[in-house]
């Protein structure tokens, strides 16, 4: 039994193997033994179509970007079988598969986007990230940011310095040597119509048993004029205006307040 001609046509997920053979007797069956492991320990067996000393078989659901090994098991007559020498071929890589999962607001103008690369397409991921715009269907010709690490699995990217009162659209992207692919999911999010003011706590001095002077600074008024400012205090961390506080409303950049009625020690 001799293989006289053989042709293998493979794409990312299927391969068609065909050819002709020379044999003086009658071949009753021919099987393709195919697997990823060279030992064929993980191999699958596929009956081939044979007709007038020609054979063919199309195998589907193969892994992209992978090297496959194969042999033919040839039967001719009762209990007569031979196994041919080992051959191999590779499937083509394809573009990655990536999804946009969700968008979370981290502040007035900062958002975190969760994405995932489900499949690298059989070739290493060279870049993954997000892209966004305010018109829809964003791509990397618009605003985009790459994640600091490559590979498959989940990743997070952050967007900041956006415009107020604007609707944005964001989606994930990933690259390998076959090209760039985009997630089908384009997520929509909106920035706040107004930007809150920014304020800093400065020094506290003139501390007595029951009083102290606290200083503050308005770093930015936000998107509208400041209508109130002040200080709040308490005996636990993170005091807010639901507790002790004092305020003013004049047009200032820096301010101070004398707080009274403090507990000794």
mmCIF file of C-alpha atoms in Angstrom:
data_model
loop_
_atom_site.group_PDB
_atom_site.id
_atom_site.type_symbol
_atom_site.label_atom_id
_atom_site.label_comp_id
_atom_site.label_asym_id
_atom_site.label_seq_id
_atom_site.Cartn_x
_atom_site.Cartn_y
_atom_site.Cartn_z
ATOM 1 C CA UNK A 1 0.000 0.000 0.000
ATOM 2 C CA UNK A 2 1.486 3.333 -1.095
ATOM 3 C CA UNK A 3 0.127 6.879 -0.895
ATOM 4 C CA UNK A 4 0.728 8.227 -4.409
ATOM 5 C CA UNK A 5 -0.746 11.719 -3.977
ATOM 6 C CA UNK A 6 -1.951 13.689 -0.963
ATOM 7 C CA UNK A 7 -3.452 17.153 -0.492
ATOM 8 C CA UNK A 8 -4.394 18.932 2.740
ATOM 9 C CA UNK A 9 -6.436 22.141 2.721
ATOM 10 C CA UNK A 10 -6.753 23.626 6.216
ATOM 11 C CA UNK A 11 -8.254 26.842 7.552
ATOM 12 C CA UNK A 12 -8.753 27.906 11.177
ATOM 13 C CA UNK A 13 -11.278 25.245 12.230
ATOM 14 C CA UNK A 14 -11.446 22.549 9.568
ATOM 15 C CA UNK A 15 -9.238 20.571 7.208
ATOM 16 C CA UNK A 16 -9.929 18.517 4.081
ATOM 17 C CA UNK A 17 -7.498 15.654 3.506
ATOM 18 C CA UNK A 18 -7.578 13.879 0.143
ATOM 19 C CA UNK A 19 -5.370 11.839 -2.138
ATOM 20 C CA UNK A 20 -4.809 8.635 -4.053
ATOM 21 C CA UNK A 21 -3.101 5.339 -3.272
ATOM 22 C CA UNK A 22 -1.604 2.338 -5.083
ATOM 23 C CA UNK A 23 -2.515 -1.177 -3.917
ATOM 24 C CA UNK A 24 -2.766 -4.491 -5.756
ATOM 25 C CA UNK A 25 -5.647 -5.710 -3.599
ATOM 26 C CA UNK A 26 -8.904 -4.226 -2.371
ATOM 27 C CA UNK A 27 -8.985 -1.692 0.477
ATOM 28 C CA UNK A 28 -12.100 -2.345 2.557
ATOM 29 C CA UNK A 29 -11.763 0.626 4.944
ATOM 30 C CA UNK A 30 -9.503 3.586 5.550
ATOM 31 C CA UNK A 31 -9.534 5.655 8.767
ATOM 32 C CA UNK A 32 -7.874 8.941 9.614
ATOM 33 C CA UNK A 33 -6.248 8.944 13.090
ATOM 34 C CA UNK A 34 -5.896 12.624 14.038
ATOM 35 C CA UNK A 35 -4.732 14.399 17.193
ATOM 36 C CA UNK A 36 -2.745 17.294 18.662
ATOM 37 C CA UNK A 37 -0.280 15.043 20.491
ATOM 38 C CA UNK A 38 2.449 13.479 18.340
ATOM 39 C CA UNK A 39 1.917 10.209 20.202
ATOM 40 C CA UNK A 40 -1.731 10.330 19.060
ATOM 41 C CA UNK A 41 -2.760 9.507 22.636
ATOM 42 C CA UNK A 42 -5.582 12.049 22.335
ATOM 43 C CA UNK A 43 -6.435 11.094 18.744
ATOM 44 C CA UNK A 44 -9.885 10.855 17.182
ATOM 45 C CA UNK A 45 -10.701 8.329 14.452
ATOM 46 C CA UNK A 46 -12.538 9.466 11.307
ATOM 47 C CA UNK A 47 -13.746 6.997 8.627
ATOM 48 C CA UNK A 48 -12.651 8.229 5.194
ATOM 49 C CA UNK A 49 -14.555 8.098 1.914
ATOM 50 C CA UNK A 50 -12.745 5.827 -0.547
ATOM 51 C CA UNK A 51 -13.541 5.355 -4.233
ATOM 52 C CA UNK A 52 -11.381 3.908 -7.037
ATOM 53 C CA UNK A 53 -8.135 4.208 -5.071
ATOM 54 C CA UNK A 54 -8.861 7.765 -3.934
ATOM 55 C CA UNK A 55 -9.722 8.953 -0.455
ATOM 56 C CA UNK A 56 -11.080 12.124 1.166
ATOM 57 C CA UNK A 57 -12.290 13.417 4.526
ATOM 58 C CA UNK A 58 -13.258 16.848 5.900
ATOM 59 C CA UNK A 59 -12.743 17.250 9.661
ATOM 60 C CA UNK A 60 -14.444 20.154 11.457
ATOM 61 C CA UNK A 61 -14.234 21.812 14.880
ATOM 62 C CA UNK A 62 -10.432 21.909 14.929
ATOM 63 C CA UNK A 63 -8.482 24.314 17.144
ATOM 64 C CA UNK A 64 -7.162 27.367 15.338
ATOM 65 C CA UNK A 65 -3.438 28.039 15.146
ATOM 66 C CA UNK A 66 -2.593 24.439 16.130
ATOM 67 C CA UNK A 67 -0.317 21.686 14.831
ATOM 68 C CA UNK A 68 -2.078 18.361 14.134
ATOM 69 C CA UNK A 69 -0.532 14.910 13.664
ATOM 70 C CA UNK A 70 -2.129 12.072 11.734
ATOM 71 C CA UNK A 71 -1.771 8.546 10.345
ATOM 72 C CA UNK A 72 -3.986 6.354 8.162
ATOM 73 C CA UNK A 73 -5.271 3.000 9.381
ATOM 74 C CA UNK A 74 -5.902 0.899 6.255
ATOM 75 C CA UNK A 75 -7.909 -2.335 6.292
ATOM 76 C CA UNK A 76 -7.849 -4.934 3.493
ATOM 77 C CA UNK A 77 -9.520 -8.232 4.162
ATOM 78 C CA UNK A 78 -10.305 -9.956 7.460
ATOM 79 C CA UNK A 79 -7.879 -8.997 10.231
ATOM 80 C CA UNK A 80 -5.417 -7.364 7.851
ATOM 81 C CA UNK A 81 -4.493 -3.785 8.767
ATOM 82 C CA UNK A 82 -1.573 -1.437 8.302
ATOM 83 C CA UNK A 83 -0.734 1.954 9.831
ATOM 84 C CA UNK A 84 0.987 4.506 7.600
ATOM 85 C CA UNK A 85 3.808 6.828 8.645
ATOM 86 C CA UNK A 86 3.100 9.991 10.645
ATOM 87 C CA UNK A 87 2.154 13.237 8.907
ATOM 88 C CA UNK A 88 1.309 16.687 10.211
ATOM 89 C CA UNK A 89 -0.331 19.963 9.225
ATOM 90 C CA UNK A 90 -1.268 23.225 10.915
ATOM 91 C CA UNK A 91 -4.552 25.097 11.134
ATOM 92 C CA UNK A 92 -4.607 28.813 10.490
ATOM 93 C CA UNK A 93 -4.853 31.411 13.227
ATOM 94 C CA UNK A 94 -7.801 33.806 13.348
ATOM 95 C CA UNK A 95 -8.590 37.110 14.990
ATOM 96 C CA UNK A 96 -9.198 37.104 18.758
ATOM 97 C CA UNK A 97 -12.637 36.925 20.368
ATOM 98 C CA UNK A 98 -13.211 39.762 22.842
ATOM 99 C CA UNK A 99 -16.210 41.090 24.796
ATOM 100 C CA UNK A 100 -17.081 44.300 26.664
ATOM 101 C CA UNK A 101 -18.592 43.301 30.028
ATOM 102 C CA UNK A 102 -19.576 46.428 31.988
ATOM 103 C CA UNK A 103 -18.834 50.069 32.798
ATOM 104 C CA UNK A 104 -18.560 51.368 36.380
ATOM 105 C CA UNK A 105 -18.450 55.045 37.402
ATOM 106 C CA UNK A 106 -15.537 55.805 39.760
ATOM 107 C CA UNK A 107 -16.310 59.511 40.100
ATOM 108 C CA UNK A 108 -17.829 62.442 38.279
ATOM 109 C CA UNK A 109 -15.655 62.022 35.202
ATOM 110 C CA UNK A 110 -13.840 58.693 35.611
ATOM 111 C CA UNK A 111 -15.110 55.277 34.494
ATOM 112 C CA UNK A 112 -13.741 51.747 34.705
ATOM 113 C CA UNK A 113 -14.466 49.278 31.890
ATOM 114 C CA UNK A 114 -14.302 45.492 32.382
ATOM 115 C CA UNK A 115 -13.535 43.371 29.301
ATOM 116 C CA UNK A 116 -12.510 39.806 28.495
ATOM 117 C CA UNK A 117 -10.539 38.066 25.740
ATOM 118 C CA UNK A 118 -12.251 34.691 25.399
ATOM 119 C CA UNK A 119 -9.990 33.255 22.687
ATOM 120 C CA UNK A 120 -6.641 34.390 21.269
ATOM 121 C CA UNK A 121 -7.462 32.849 17.864
ATOM 122 C CA UNK A 122 -4.471 30.517 18.017
ATOM 123 C CA UNK A 123 -1.928 33.350 18.049
ATOM 124 C CA UNK A 124 -0.494 35.426 20.908
ATOM 125 C CA UNK A 125 -2.369 38.604 21.851
ATOM 126 C CA UNK A 126 -0.122 41.577 21.058
ATOM 127 C CA UNK A 127 -2.456 44.290 22.406
ATOM 128 C CA UNK A 128 -5.825 44.566 24.141
ATOM 129 C CA UNK A 129 -7.729 47.550 25.440
ATOM 130 C CA UNK A 130 -10.780 49.768 24.952
ATOM 131 C CA UNK A 131 -11.827 52.503 22.542
ATOM 132 C CA UNK A 132 -14.554 55.107 22.924
ATOM 133 C CA UNK A 133 -16.253 58.101 21.312
ATOM 134 C CA UNK A 134 -19.444 60.148 21.588
ATOM 135 C CA UNK A 135 -20.974 59.068 18.253
ATOM 136 C CA UNK A 136 -21.156 55.249 18.386
ATOM 137 C CA UNK A 137 -19.219 52.230 17.023
ATOM 138 C CA UNK A 138 -15.829 53.348 18.357
ATOM 139 C CA UNK A 139 -12.568 51.920 17.010
ATOM 140 C CA UNK A 140 -8.874 52.583 17.613
ATOM 141 C CA UNK A 141 -8.961 55.557 15.243
ATOM 142 C CA UNK A 142 -10.923 57.234 18.062
ATOM 143 C CA UNK A 143 -9.862 57.641 21.688
ATOM 144 C CA UNK A 144 -8.406 54.387 23.013
ATOM 145 C CA UNK A 145 -6.177 53.008 25.740
ATOM 146 C CA UNK A 146 -4.236 49.712 25.833
ATOM 147 C CA UNK A 147 -4.064 47.508 28.909
ATOM 148 C CA UNK A 148 -0.600 47.055 30.392
ATOM 149 C CA UNK A 149 -0.714 43.249 30.009
ATOM 150 C CA UNK A 150 -1.622 40.981 27.095
ATOM 151 C CA UNK A 151 -3.140 37.503 26.950
ATOM 152 C CA UNK A 152 -6.577 36.012 27.410
ATOM 153 C CA UNK A 153 -8.969 36.489 30.331
ATOM 154 C CA UNK A 154 -10.507 39.529 32.021
ATOM 155 C CA UNK A 155 -8.874 42.956 32.152
ATOM 156 C CA UNK A 156 -9.796 46.466 33.363
ATOM 157 C CA UNK A 157 -9.166 49.831 31.704
ATOM 158 C CA UNK A 158 -9.934 53.316 32.974
ATOM 159 C CA UNK A 159 -11.309 56.370 31.144
ATOM 160 C CA UNK A 160 -10.966 59.920 32.472
ATOM 161 C CA UNK A 161 -10.835 63.550 31.283
ATOM 162 C CA UNK A 162 -14.233 63.333 29.613
ATOM 163 C CA UNK A 163 -16.656 66.108 28.749
ATOM 164 C CA UNK A 164 -19.518 66.967 31.085
ATOM 165 C CA UNK A 165 -23.106 66.053 30.217
ATOM 166 C CA UNK A 166 -22.062 63.778 27.322
ATOM 167 C CA UNK A 167 -23.107 60.310 26.174
ATOM 168 C CA UNK A 168 -20.161 58.043 25.356
ATOM 169 C CA UNK A 169 -19.841 54.641 23.703
ATOM 170 C CA UNK A 170 -17.098 52.155 24.583
ATOM 171 C CA UNK A 171 -16.063 48.669 23.482
ATOM 172 C CA UNK A 172 -13.151 46.286 23.858
ATOM 173 C CA UNK A 173 -10.590 45.406 21.204
ATOM 174 C CA UNK A 174 -7.770 42.861 20.883
ATOM 175 C CA UNK A 175 -4.970 42.241 18.370
ATOM 176 C CA UNK A 176 -2.935 39.244 17.237
ATOM 177 C CA UNK A 177 -0.882 38.585 14.100
ATOM 178 C CA UNK A 178 -4.084 38.049 12.097
ATOM 179 C CA UNK A 179 -5.347 41.572 12.848
ATOM 180 C CA UNK A 180 -7.607 43.452 15.235
ATOM 181 C CA UNK A 181 -11.073 42.449 16.391
ATOM 182 C CA UNK A 182 -13.724 44.388 18.283
ATOM 183 C CA UNK A 183 -16.338 43.284 20.767
ATOM 184 C CA UNK A 184 -19.910 43.028 19.546
ATOM 185 C CA UNK A 185 -21.013 44.743 22.765
ATOM 186 C CA UNK A 186 -20.878 48.559 22.538
ATOM 187 C CA UNK A 187 -21.731 49.921 25.998
ATOM 188 C CA UNK A 188 -23.202 53.356 26.589
ATOM 189 C CA UNK A 189 -22.560 55.601 29.580
ATOM 190 C CA UNK A 190 -23.173 59.255 30.462
ATOM 191 C CA UNK A 191 -21.079 61.772 32.338
ATOM 192 C CA UNK A 192 -22.585 64.025 34.984
ATOM 193 C CA UNK A 193 -24.207 67.263 33.821
ATOM 194 C CA UNK A 194 -22.230 69.129 36.491
ATOM 195 C CA UNK A 195 -18.806 68.758 37.990
ATOM 196 C CA UNK A 196 -18.595 68.909 41.775
ATOM 197 C CA UNK A 197 -16.169 71.338 43.422
ATOM 198 C CA UNK A 198 -12.777 70.177 44.646
ATOM 199 C CA UNK A 199 -11.655 71.137 48.157
ATOM 200 C CA UNK A 200 -8.666 70.424 50.386
ATOM 201 C CA UNK A 201 -8.335 70.327 54.158
ATOM 202 C CA UNK A 202 -5.424 72.497 55.251
ATOM 203 C CA UNK A 203 -3.848 72.883 58.709
ATOM 204 C CA UNK A 204 -5.545 72.755 62.128
ATOM 205 C CA UNK A 205 -3.995 75.045 64.794
ATOM 206 C CA UNK A 206 -4.760 77.129 67.888
ATOM 207 C CA UNK A 207 -5.911 73.930 69.578
ATOM 208 C CA UNK A 208 -7.172 74.341 73.162
ATOM 209 C CA UNK A 209 -9.060 71.963 75.437
ATOM 210 C CA UNK A 210 -12.380 72.633 73.676
ATOM 211 C CA UNK A 211 -11.625 74.678 70.523
ATOM 212 C CA UNK A 212 -9.482 74.609 67.353
ATOM 213 C CA UNK A 213 -9.132 76.548 64.123
ATOM 214 C CA UNK A 214 -9.484 74.541 60.881
ATOM 215 C CA UNK A 215 -8.349 75.854 57.476
ATOM 216 C CA UNK A 216 -9.603 74.855 54.035
ATOM 217 C CA UNK A 217 -8.977 75.646 50.364
ATOM 218 C CA UNK A 218 -11.291 75.528 47.346
ATOM 219 C CA UNK A 219 -9.134 74.024 44.591
ATOM 220 C CA UNK A 220 -11.812 74.200 41.891
ATOM 221 C CA UNK A 221 -15.429 75.406 41.965
ATOM 222 C CA UNK A 222 -16.498 72.715 39.480
ATOM 223 C CA UNK A 223 -18.939 73.568 36.732
ATOM 224 C CA UNK A 224 -20.934 76.157 38.716
ATOM 225 C CA UNK A 225 -20.221 78.781 41.419
ATOM 226 C CA UNK A 226 -19.669 77.557 44.984
ATOM 227 C CA UNK A 227 -22.751 78.299 47.124
ATOM 228 C CA UNK A 228 -21.447 76.902 50.429
ATOM 229 C CA UNK A 229 -18.200 75.768 52.000
ATOM 230 C CA UNK A 230 -17.065 74.834 55.487
ATOM 231 C CA UNK A 231 -15.609 72.192 57.777
ATOM 232 C CA UNK A 232 -17.135 69.167 59.492
ATOM 233 C CA UNK A 233 -15.712 67.179 62.400
ATOM 234 C CA UNK A 234 -16.287 64.266 64.711
ATOM 235 C CA UNK A 235 -14.512 61.719 66.922
ATOM 236 C CA UNK A 236 -14.515 59.033 64.218
ATOM 237 C CA UNK A 237 -12.971 59.029 60.731
ATOM 238 C CA UNK A 238 -14.632 60.509 57.655
ATOM 239 C CA UNK A 239 -16.894 63.156 59.255
ATOM 240 C CA UNK A 240 -19.536 64.694 56.997
ATOM 241 C CA UNK A 241 -22.239 67.344 57.115
ATOM 242 C CA UNK A 242 -24.680 64.964 58.785
ATOM 243 C CA UNK A 243 -22.665 65.586 61.964
ATOM 244 C CA UNK A 244 -20.948 68.627 63.467
ATOM 245 C CA UNK A 245 -20.179 71.240 60.829
ATOM 246 C CA UNK A 246 -19.963 74.975 60.239
ATOM 247 C CA UNK A 247 -20.229 76.779 56.911
ATOM 248 C CA UNK A 248 -20.007 80.070 55.044
ATOM 249 C CA UNK A 249 -21.110 81.344 51.646
ATOM 250 C CA UNK A 250 -18.952 84.337 50.689
ATOM 251 C CA UNK A 251 -16.788 84.299 47.544
ATOM 252 C CA UNK A 252 -13.409 83.024 48.826
ATOM 253 C CA UNK A 253 -10.663 80.651 47.694
ATOM 254 C CA UNK A 254 -9.298 79.940 51.183
ATOM 255 C CA UNK A 255 -11.173 79.934 54.486
ATOM 256 C CA UNK A 256 -10.889 79.124 58.183
ATOM 257 C CA UNK A 257 -13.392 78.390 60.951
ATOM 258 C CA UNK A 258 -13.158 78.280 64.708
ATOM 259 C CA UNK A 259 -14.778 75.077 65.928
ATOM 260 C CA UNK A 260 -15.995 74.984 69.531
ATOM 261 C CA UNK A 261 -17.545 72.640 72.048
ATOM 262 C CA UNK A 262 -14.898 69.943 71.650
ATOM 263 C CA UNK A 263 -14.408 67.234 74.275
ATOM 264 C CA UNK A 264 -11.305 67.534 76.419
ATOM 265 C CA UNK A 265 -8.629 65.085 75.373
#
